[in-house]
PDB file of C-alpha atoms in Angstrom:
ATOM      1  CA  MET Q   1       0.000   0.000   0.000  1.00 61.00           C
ATOM      2  CA  ARG Q   2       2.841   2.390   0.869  1.00 70.00           C
ATOM      3  CA  SER Q   3       4.652   1.790  -2.415  1.00 75.00           C
ATOM      4  CA  HIS Q   4       1.412   2.511  -4.290  1.00 76.00           C
ATOM      5  CA  GLN Q   5       1.073   5.858  -2.433  1.00 81.00           C
ATOM      6  CA  ALA Q   6       4.750   6.682  -2.980  1.00 80.00           C
ATOM      7  CA  GLU Q   7       4.341   5.966  -6.673  1.00 85.00           C
ATOM      8  CA  GLY Q   8       1.263   8.250  -6.817  1.00 83.00           C
ATOM      9  CA  VAL Q   9       3.130  11.062  -5.053  1.00 86.00           C
ATOM     10  CA  LYS Q  10       6.079  10.635  -7.441  1.00 89.00           C
ATOM     11  CA  LYS Q  11       3.761  10.923 -10.484  1.00 89.00           C
ATOM     12  CA  THR Q  12       2.086  14.026  -9.041  1.00 91.00           C
ATOM     13  CA  VAL Q  13       5.425  15.703  -8.328  1.00 89.00           C
ATOM     14  CA  THR Q  14       6.708  14.847 -11.836  1.00 92.00           C
ATOM     15  CA  LYS Q  15       3.545  16.230 -13.483  1.00 92.00           C
ATOM     16  CA  THR Q  16       3.761  19.384 -11.366  1.00 91.00           C
ATOM     17  CA  ILE Q  17       7.394  19.961 -12.327  1.00 92.00           C
ATOM     18  CA  PHE Q  18       6.608  19.537 -16.042  1.00 90.00           C
ATOM     19  CA  ALA Q  19       3.622  21.881 -15.689  1.00 90.00           C
ATOM     20  CA  LEU Q  20       5.830  24.521 -14.036  1.00 88.00           C
ATOM     21  CA  ILE Q  21       8.481  24.173 -16.759  1.00 90.00           C
ATOM     22  CA  GLY Q  22       5.769  24.493 -19.417  1.00 85.00           C
ATOM     23  CA  MET Q  23       4.287  27.600 -17.767  1.00 85.00           C
ATOM     24  CA  PHE Q  24       7.735  29.206 -17.495  1.00 79.00           C
ATOM     25  CA  ALA Q  25       8.496  28.493 -21.158  1.00 78.00           C
ATOM     26  CA  PHE Q  26       5.109  29.883 -22.204  1.00 79.00           C
ATOM     27  CA  ALA Q  27       5.620  33.062 -20.135  1.00 77.00           C
ATOM     28  CA  PHE Q  28       9.116  33.500 -21.570  1.00 68.00           C
ATOM     29  CA  ALA Q  29       7.833  33.153 -25.151  1.00 72.00           C
ATOM     30  CA  LEU Q  30       4.781  35.346 -24.598  1.00 68.00           C
ATOM     31  CA  VAL Q  31       6.491  38.737 -25.109  1.00 65.00           C
ATOM     32  CA  PRO Q  32       7.999  37.980 -28.536  1.00 68.00           C
ATOM     33  CA  LEU Q  33       4.768  36.272 -29.607  1.00 66.00           C
ATOM     34  CA  TYR Q  34       2.763  39.298 -28.500  1.00 63.00           C
ATOM     35  CA  ASP Q  35       5.073  41.649 -30.426  1.00 60.00           C
ATOM     36  CA  VAL Q  36       4.698  39.559 -33.591  1.00 61.00           C
ATOM     37  CA  PHE Q  37       0.921  39.419 -33.122  1.00 59.00           C
ATOM     38  CA  CYS Q  38       0.741  43.215 -32.659  1.00 58.00           C
ATOM     39  CA  GLU Q  39       2.929  43.829 -35.703  1.00 56.00           C
ATOM     40  CA  VAL Q  40       0.834  41.557 -37.925  1.00 53.00           C
ATOM     41  CA  THR Q  41      -2.574  42.790 -36.752  1.00 50.00           C
ATOM     42  CA  GLY Q  42      -1.758  46.404 -35.892  1.00 50.00           C
ATOM     43  CA  ILE Q  43      -3.401  45.940 -32.502  1.00 51.00           C
ATOM     44  CA  ASN Q  44      -2.173  47.879 -29.444  1.00 50.00           C
ATOM     45  CA  GLY Q  45      -0.816  50.764 -31.475  1.00 47.00           C
ATOM     46  CA  LYS Q  46       2.705  49.387 -31.815  1.00 49.00           C
ATOM     47  CA  VAL Q  47       4.608  51.215 -34.493  1.00 54.00           C
ATOM     48  CA  SER Q  48       7.789  50.596 -36.410  1.00 49.00           C
ATOM     49  CA  THR Q  49      10.991  51.398 -34.564  1.00 52.00           C
ATOM     50  CA  SER Q  50      12.997  52.224 -37.675  1.00 47.00           C
ATOM     51  CA  ALA Q  51      12.802  54.895 -40.358  1.00 50.00           C
ATOM     52  CA  GLN Q  52      10.299  54.307 -43.132  1.00 47.00           C
ATOM     53  CA  GLN Q  53      10.174  55.503 -46.712  1.00 54.00           C
ATOM     54  CA  VAL Q  54       7.906  58.345 -47.620  1.00 57.00           C
ATOM     55  CA  LEU Q  55       5.039  57.216 -49.768  1.00 55.00           C
ATOM     56  CA  GLY Q  56       4.926  58.986 -53.097  1.00 60.00           C
ATOM     57  CA  ASN Q  57       1.148  59.009 -53.138  1.00 62.00           C
ATOM     58  CA  ASP Q  58      -0.803  62.207 -53.522  1.00 81.00           C
ATOM     59  CA  VAL Q  59      -1.760  64.442 -50.645  1.00 88.00           C
ATOM     60  CA  ASP Q  60      -5.490  64.272 -49.912  1.00 89.00           C
ATOM     61  CA  ARG Q  61      -6.226  68.014 -49.755  1.00 91.00           C
ATOM     62  CA  ASP Q  62      -9.955  67.388 -49.217  1.00 92.00           C
ATOM     63  CA  ARG Q  63      -9.433  65.837 -45.792  1.00 94.00           C
ATOM     64  CA  TYR Q  64      -7.882  66.895 -42.497  1.00 96.00           C
ATOM     65  CA  VAL Q  65      -6.835  64.591 -39.685  1.00 96.00           C
ATOM     66  CA  THR Q  66      -6.031  65.907 -36.220  1.00 97.00           C
ATOM     67  CA  VAL Q  67      -2.791  64.463 -34.824  1.00 97.00           C
ATOM     68  CA  GLN Q  68      -2.384  64.828 -31.065  1.00 97.00           C
ATOM     69  CA  PHE Q  69       0.854  64.342 -29.127  1.00 97.00           C
ATOM     70  CA  ILE Q  70       1.038  63.126 -25.532  1.00 96.00           C
ATOM     71  CA  THR Q  71       4.320  62.854 -23.645  1.00 95.00           C
ATOM     72  CA  ARG Q  72       5.009  61.004 -20.390  1.00 93.00           C
ATOM     73  CA  THR Q  73       8.043  60.190 -18.296  1.00 91.00           C
ATOM     74  CA  SER Q  74       8.184  57.018 -16.236  1.00 87.00           C
ATOM     75  CA  ALA Q  75       9.419  56.957 -12.652  1.00 86.00           C
ATOM     76  CA  GLY Q  76      13.160  56.826 -12.213  1.00 84.00           C
ATOM     77  CA  LEU Q  77      14.082  59.216 -15.024  1.00 90.00           C
ATOM     78  CA  PRO Q  78      14.661  62.872 -14.058  1.00 94.00           C
ATOM     79  CA  TRP Q  79      13.793  64.093 -17.548  1.00 94.00           C
ATOM     80  CA  GLN Q  80      10.934  66.021 -18.999  1.00 94.00           C
ATOM     81  CA  LEU Q  81       9.712  65.543 -22.558  1.00 94.00           C
ATOM     82  CA  GLY Q  82       7.804  68.380 -24.118  1.00 94.00           C
ATOM     83  CA  VAL Q  83       6.336  68.981 -27.542  1.00 95.00           C
ATOM     84  CA  GLU Q  84       6.216  72.325 -29.329  1.00 92.00           C
ATOM     85  CA  THR Q  85       2.689  71.755 -30.601  1.00 93.00           C
ATOM     86  CA  ARG Q  86       0.252  69.449 -28.795  1.00 95.00           C
ATOM     87  CA  GLN Q  87      -1.983  69.081 -31.841  1.00 96.00           C
ATOM     88  CA  VAL Q  88      -1.664  69.605 -35.592  1.00 97.00           C
ATOM     89  CA  GLN Q  89      -4.046  69.359 -38.516  1.00 97.00           C
ATOM     90  CA  VAL Q  90      -2.578  67.389 -41.426  1.00 95.00           C
ATOM     91  CA  HIS Q  91      -3.699  66.163 -44.804  1.00 94.00           C
ATOM     92  CA  PRO Q  92      -3.156  62.421 -45.352  1.00 94.00           C
ATOM     93  CA  GLY Q  93      -0.066  62.055 -47.535  1.00 91.00           C
ATOM     94  CA  GLN Q  94       1.457  65.319 -46.257  1.00 92.00           C
ATOM     95  CA  MET Q  95       4.907  65.344 -44.605  1.00 92.00           C
ATOM     96  CA  THR Q  96       4.799  66.959 -41.162  1.00 94.00           C
ATOM     97  CA  GLU Q  97       7.540  67.974 -38.733  1.00 95.00           C
ATOM     98  CA  VAL Q  98       7.044  68.617 -35.017  1.00 96.00           C
ATOM     99  CA  ASP Q  99       9.790  69.466 -32.505  1.00 96.00           C
ATOM    100  CA  PHE Q 100      10.122  67.638 -29.179  1.00 96.00           C
ATOM    101  CA  THR Q 101      12.339  68.895 -26.342  1.00 95.00           C
ATOM    102  CA  PHE Q 102      14.138  66.628 -23.894  1.00 95.00           C
ATOM    103  CA  SER Q 103      15.260  68.213 -20.601  1.00 95.00           C
ATOM    104  CA  ASN Q 104      17.461  66.515 -18.005  1.00 95.00           C
ATOM    105  CA  ARG Q 105      16.457  68.030 -14.658  1.00 93.00           C
ATOM    106  CA  SER Q 106      19.193  66.317 -12.663  1.00 93.00           C
ATOM    107  CA  GLN Q 107      22.835  67.009 -11.843  1.00 94.00           C
ATOM    108  CA  SER Q 108      24.063  63.851 -13.571  1.00 93.00           C
ATOM    109  CA  THR Q 109      24.229  62.322 -17.033  1.00 93.00           C
ATOM    110  CA  SER Q 110      21.575  59.711 -17.801  1.00 92.00           C
ATOM    111  CA  TRP Q 111      20.171  57.623 -20.636  1.00 93.00           C
ATOM    112  CA  GLY Q 112      16.562  57.264 -21.743  1.00 93.00           C
ATOM    113  CA  ARG Q 113      14.434  55.894 -24.518  1.00 92.00           C
ATOM    114  CA  ALA Q 114      11.083  57.103 -25.829  1.00 93.00           C
ATOM    115  CA  VAL Q 115       8.644  54.289 -26.565  1.00 91.00           C
ATOM    116  CA  PRO Q 116       5.838  55.215 -28.976  1.00 92.00           C
ATOM    117  CA  SER Q 117       2.270  54.023 -29.308  1.00 91.00           C
ATOM    118  CA  VAL Q 118      -0.601  55.092 -31.553  1.00 93.00           C
ATOM    119  CA  SER Q 119      -4.306  55.356 -30.898  1.00 92.00           C
ATOM    120  CA  PRO Q 120      -6.580  54.168 -32.416  1.00 93.00           C
ATOM    121  CA  SER Q 121      -4.490  51.068 -32.940  1.00 88.00           C
ATOM    122  CA  VAL Q 122      -5.697  50.589 -36.528  1.00 91.00           C
ATOM    123  CA  ALA Q 123      -4.009  53.913 -37.391  1.00 92.00           C
ATOM    124  CA  SER Q 124      -0.580  52.553 -36.443  1.00 89.00           C
ATOM    125  CA  ALA Q 125      -0.328  50.852 -39.836  1.00 88.00           C
ATOM    126  CA  HIS Q 126      -0.796  54.257 -41.504  1.00 90.00           C
ATOM    127  CA  VAL Q 127       1.759  56.321 -39.522  1.00 92.00           C
ATOM    128  CA  ARG Q 128       5.065  56.484 -41.377  1.00 90.00           C
ATOM    129  CA  LYS Q 129       7.953  57.958 -39.385  1.00 91.00           C
ATOM    130  CA  VAL Q 130      10.820  59.222 -41.504  1.00 88.00           C
ATOM    131  CA  SER Q 131      12.830  60.598 -38.573  1.00 90.00           C
ATOM    132  CA  CYS Q 132      12.098  60.002 -34.904  1.00 92.00           C
ATOM    133  CA  PHE Q 133      13.934  60.215 -31.596  1.00 91.00           C
ATOM    134  CA  CYS Q 134      12.213  56.932 -30.719  1.00 89.00           C
ATOM    135  CA  PHE Q 135      14.516  55.040 -33.107  1.00 88.00           C
ATOM    136  CA  GLN Q 136      17.445  55.188 -30.695  1.00 88.00           C
ATOM    137  CA  GLU Q 137      18.469  55.778 -27.098  1.00 91.00           C
ATOM    138  CA  GLN Q 138      19.150  59.313 -25.914  1.00 91.00           C
ATOM    139  CA  ARG Q 139      21.869  60.585 -23.585  1.00 93.00           C
ATOM    140  CA  LEU Q 140      21.573  63.873 -21.763  1.00 94.00           C
ATOM    141  CA  ASP Q 141      24.204  65.505 -19.599  1.00 95.00           C
ATOM    142  CA  ALA Q 142      23.280  67.264 -16.365  1.00 95.00           C
ATOM    143  CA  ASN Q 143      20.730  70.056 -16.993  1.00 94.00           C
ATOM    144  CA  GLU Q 144      20.976  69.552 -20.763  1.00 95.00           C
ATOM    145  CA  ASN Q 145      18.128  70.401 -23.136  1.00 95.00           C
ATOM    146  CA  LEU Q 146      17.858  68.864 -26.588  1.00 93.00           C
ATOM    147  CA  THR Q 147      15.334  69.576 -29.349  1.00 95.00           C
ATOM    148  CA  ILE Q 148      14.727  66.761 -31.814  1.00 94.00           C
ATOM    149  CA  PRO Q 149      12.223  66.761 -34.686  1.00 95.00           C
ATOM    150  CA  LEU Q 150       9.702  64.049 -35.456  1.00 94.00           C
ATOM    151  CA  VAL Q 151       9.084  63.851 -39.203  1.00 93.00           C
ATOM    152  CA  PHE Q 152       6.072  61.746 -40.131  1.00 93.00           C
ATOM    153  CA  GLN Q 153       3.397  61.133 -42.713  1.00 93.00           C
ATOM    154  CA  LEU Q 154      -0.097  59.692 -42.433  1.00 93.00           C
ATOM    155  CA  ASP Q 155      -0.586  57.722 -45.604  1.00 89.00           C
ATOM    156  CA  ASN Q 156      -3.709  58.551 -47.561  1.00 87.00           C
ATOM    157  CA  THR Q 157      -5.105  55.034 -47.114  1.00 89.00           C
ATOM    158  CA  LEU Q 158      -5.966  55.959 -43.513  1.00 92.00           C
ATOM    159  CA  PRO Q 159      -9.600  54.864 -43.049  1.00 94.00           C
ATOM    160  CA  GLU Q 160     -12.085  57.684 -43.638  1.00 93.00           C
ATOM    161  CA  ASP Q 161     -13.738  57.200 -40.233  1.00 95.00           C
ATOM    162  CA  ILE Q 162     -10.524  58.152 -38.388  1.00 95.00           C
ATOM    163  CA  ALA Q 163     -10.520  61.887 -37.754  1.00 96.00           C
ATOM    164  CA  THR Q 164      -8.023  61.953 -34.857  1.00 97.00           C
ATOM    165  CA  VAL Q 165      -4.761  60.068 -34.365  1.00 97.00           C
ATOM    166  CA  THR Q 166      -2.927  60.244 -31.037  1.00 96.00           C
ATOM    167  CA  LEU Q 167       0.812  59.603 -30.777  1.00 96.00           C
ATOM    168  CA  VAL Q 168       1.978  58.866 -27.236  1.00 95.00           C
ATOM    169  CA  TYR Q 169       5.655  58.880 -26.268  1.00 94.00           C
ATOM    170  CA  THR Q 170       6.679  57.490 -22.890  1.00 93.00           C
ATOM    171  CA  LEU Q 171      10.251  58.016 -21.681  1.00 92.00           C
ATOM    172  CA  TYR Q 172      11.904  55.138 -19.845  1.00 92.00           C
ATOM    173  CA  PRO Q 173      15.250  55.156 -18.035  1.00 93.00           C
ATOM    174  CA  LEU Q 174      18.085  52.968 -19.285  1.00 88.00           C
ATOM    175  CA  ASP Q 175      20.948  51.551 -17.261  1.00 78.00           C
ATOM    176  CA  GLU Q 176      24.128  53.553 -17.587  1.00 65.00           C
ATOM    177  CA  SER Q 177      26.744  51.852 -19.711  1.00 58.00           C
ATOM    178  CA  ASP Q 178      30.070  53.021 -21.067  1.00 45.00           C
ATOM    179  CA  ASP Q 179      29.886  50.781 -24.123  1.00 52.00           C
ATOM    180  CA  ARG Q 180      26.863  52.443 -25.726  1.00 50.00           C
ATOM    181  CA  PRO Q 181      27.341  53.692 -29.281  1.00 51.00           C
ATOM    182  CA  ALA Q 182      27.606  57.428 -29.699  1.00 45.00           C
ATOM    183  CA  VAL Q 183      24.265  59.165 -29.959  1.00 49.00           C
ATOM    184  CA  ALA Q 184      23.663  61.022 -33.200  1.00 46.00           C
ATOM    185  CA  GLN Q 185      23.620  64.781 -32.867  1.00 45.00           C
ATOM    186  CA  TYR Q 186      20.410  66.465 -33.914  1.00 47.00           C
ATOM    187  CA  VAL Q 187      20.102  69.857 -35.472  1.00 41.00           C
ATOM    188  CA  ASN Q 188      17.813  72.280 -33.724  1.00 40.00           C
ATOM    189  CA  ASN Q 189      15.623  73.468 -36.606  1.00 40.00           C
ATOM    190  CA  LYS Q 190      14.772  76.753 -34.974  1.00 42.00           C
ATOM    191  CA  ASN Q 191      18.242  78.258 -34.834  1.00 41.00           C
ATOM    192  CA  GLY Q 192      20.496  75.775 -36.650  1.00 41.00           C
ATOM    193  CA  GLU Q 193      22.444  74.796 -33.527  1.00 41.00           C
ATOM    194  CA  ILE Q 194      23.587  71.289 -32.751  1.00 37.00           C
TER     195      ILE Q 194
END
């Protein structure tokens, strides 16, 4: 009787261990699977993190779309991200440039990265970023301010029922590292300074 119970306990423990290993593997694979799913379906407003080509299609001068910009900074990063214009009216197909300002409010150098999202999520497939600070990490020295342009286009295949597109940029801190590649210098469009 005891050996039968011991055998039952051994089977239960073995099944539990395999279940835990399976759950861990599933949780580990969930993030890349979710990213692929979002990229394929356009759900959750995930956008491309690399420069895209400008579409040569015509500008739809008969239609305006309001593009709103929201900026946030996560805890742990002493920066502020501001945008020159909180909202612009654009024609689908039109190239648009908007300046964003990064400000390090601390007495030390730090690294950050802006992570974008788009709402409504279906619009993410129609936002084409030619130049964006979200393509790479940023480094700011103590009390440094940096103005970087976002150059984008809404392609003219944006569904007619979408009248407003919201671009949200959230700044996240990055661990300091001496082996980071040099950050590209951006030209301040207002006065030509680097």
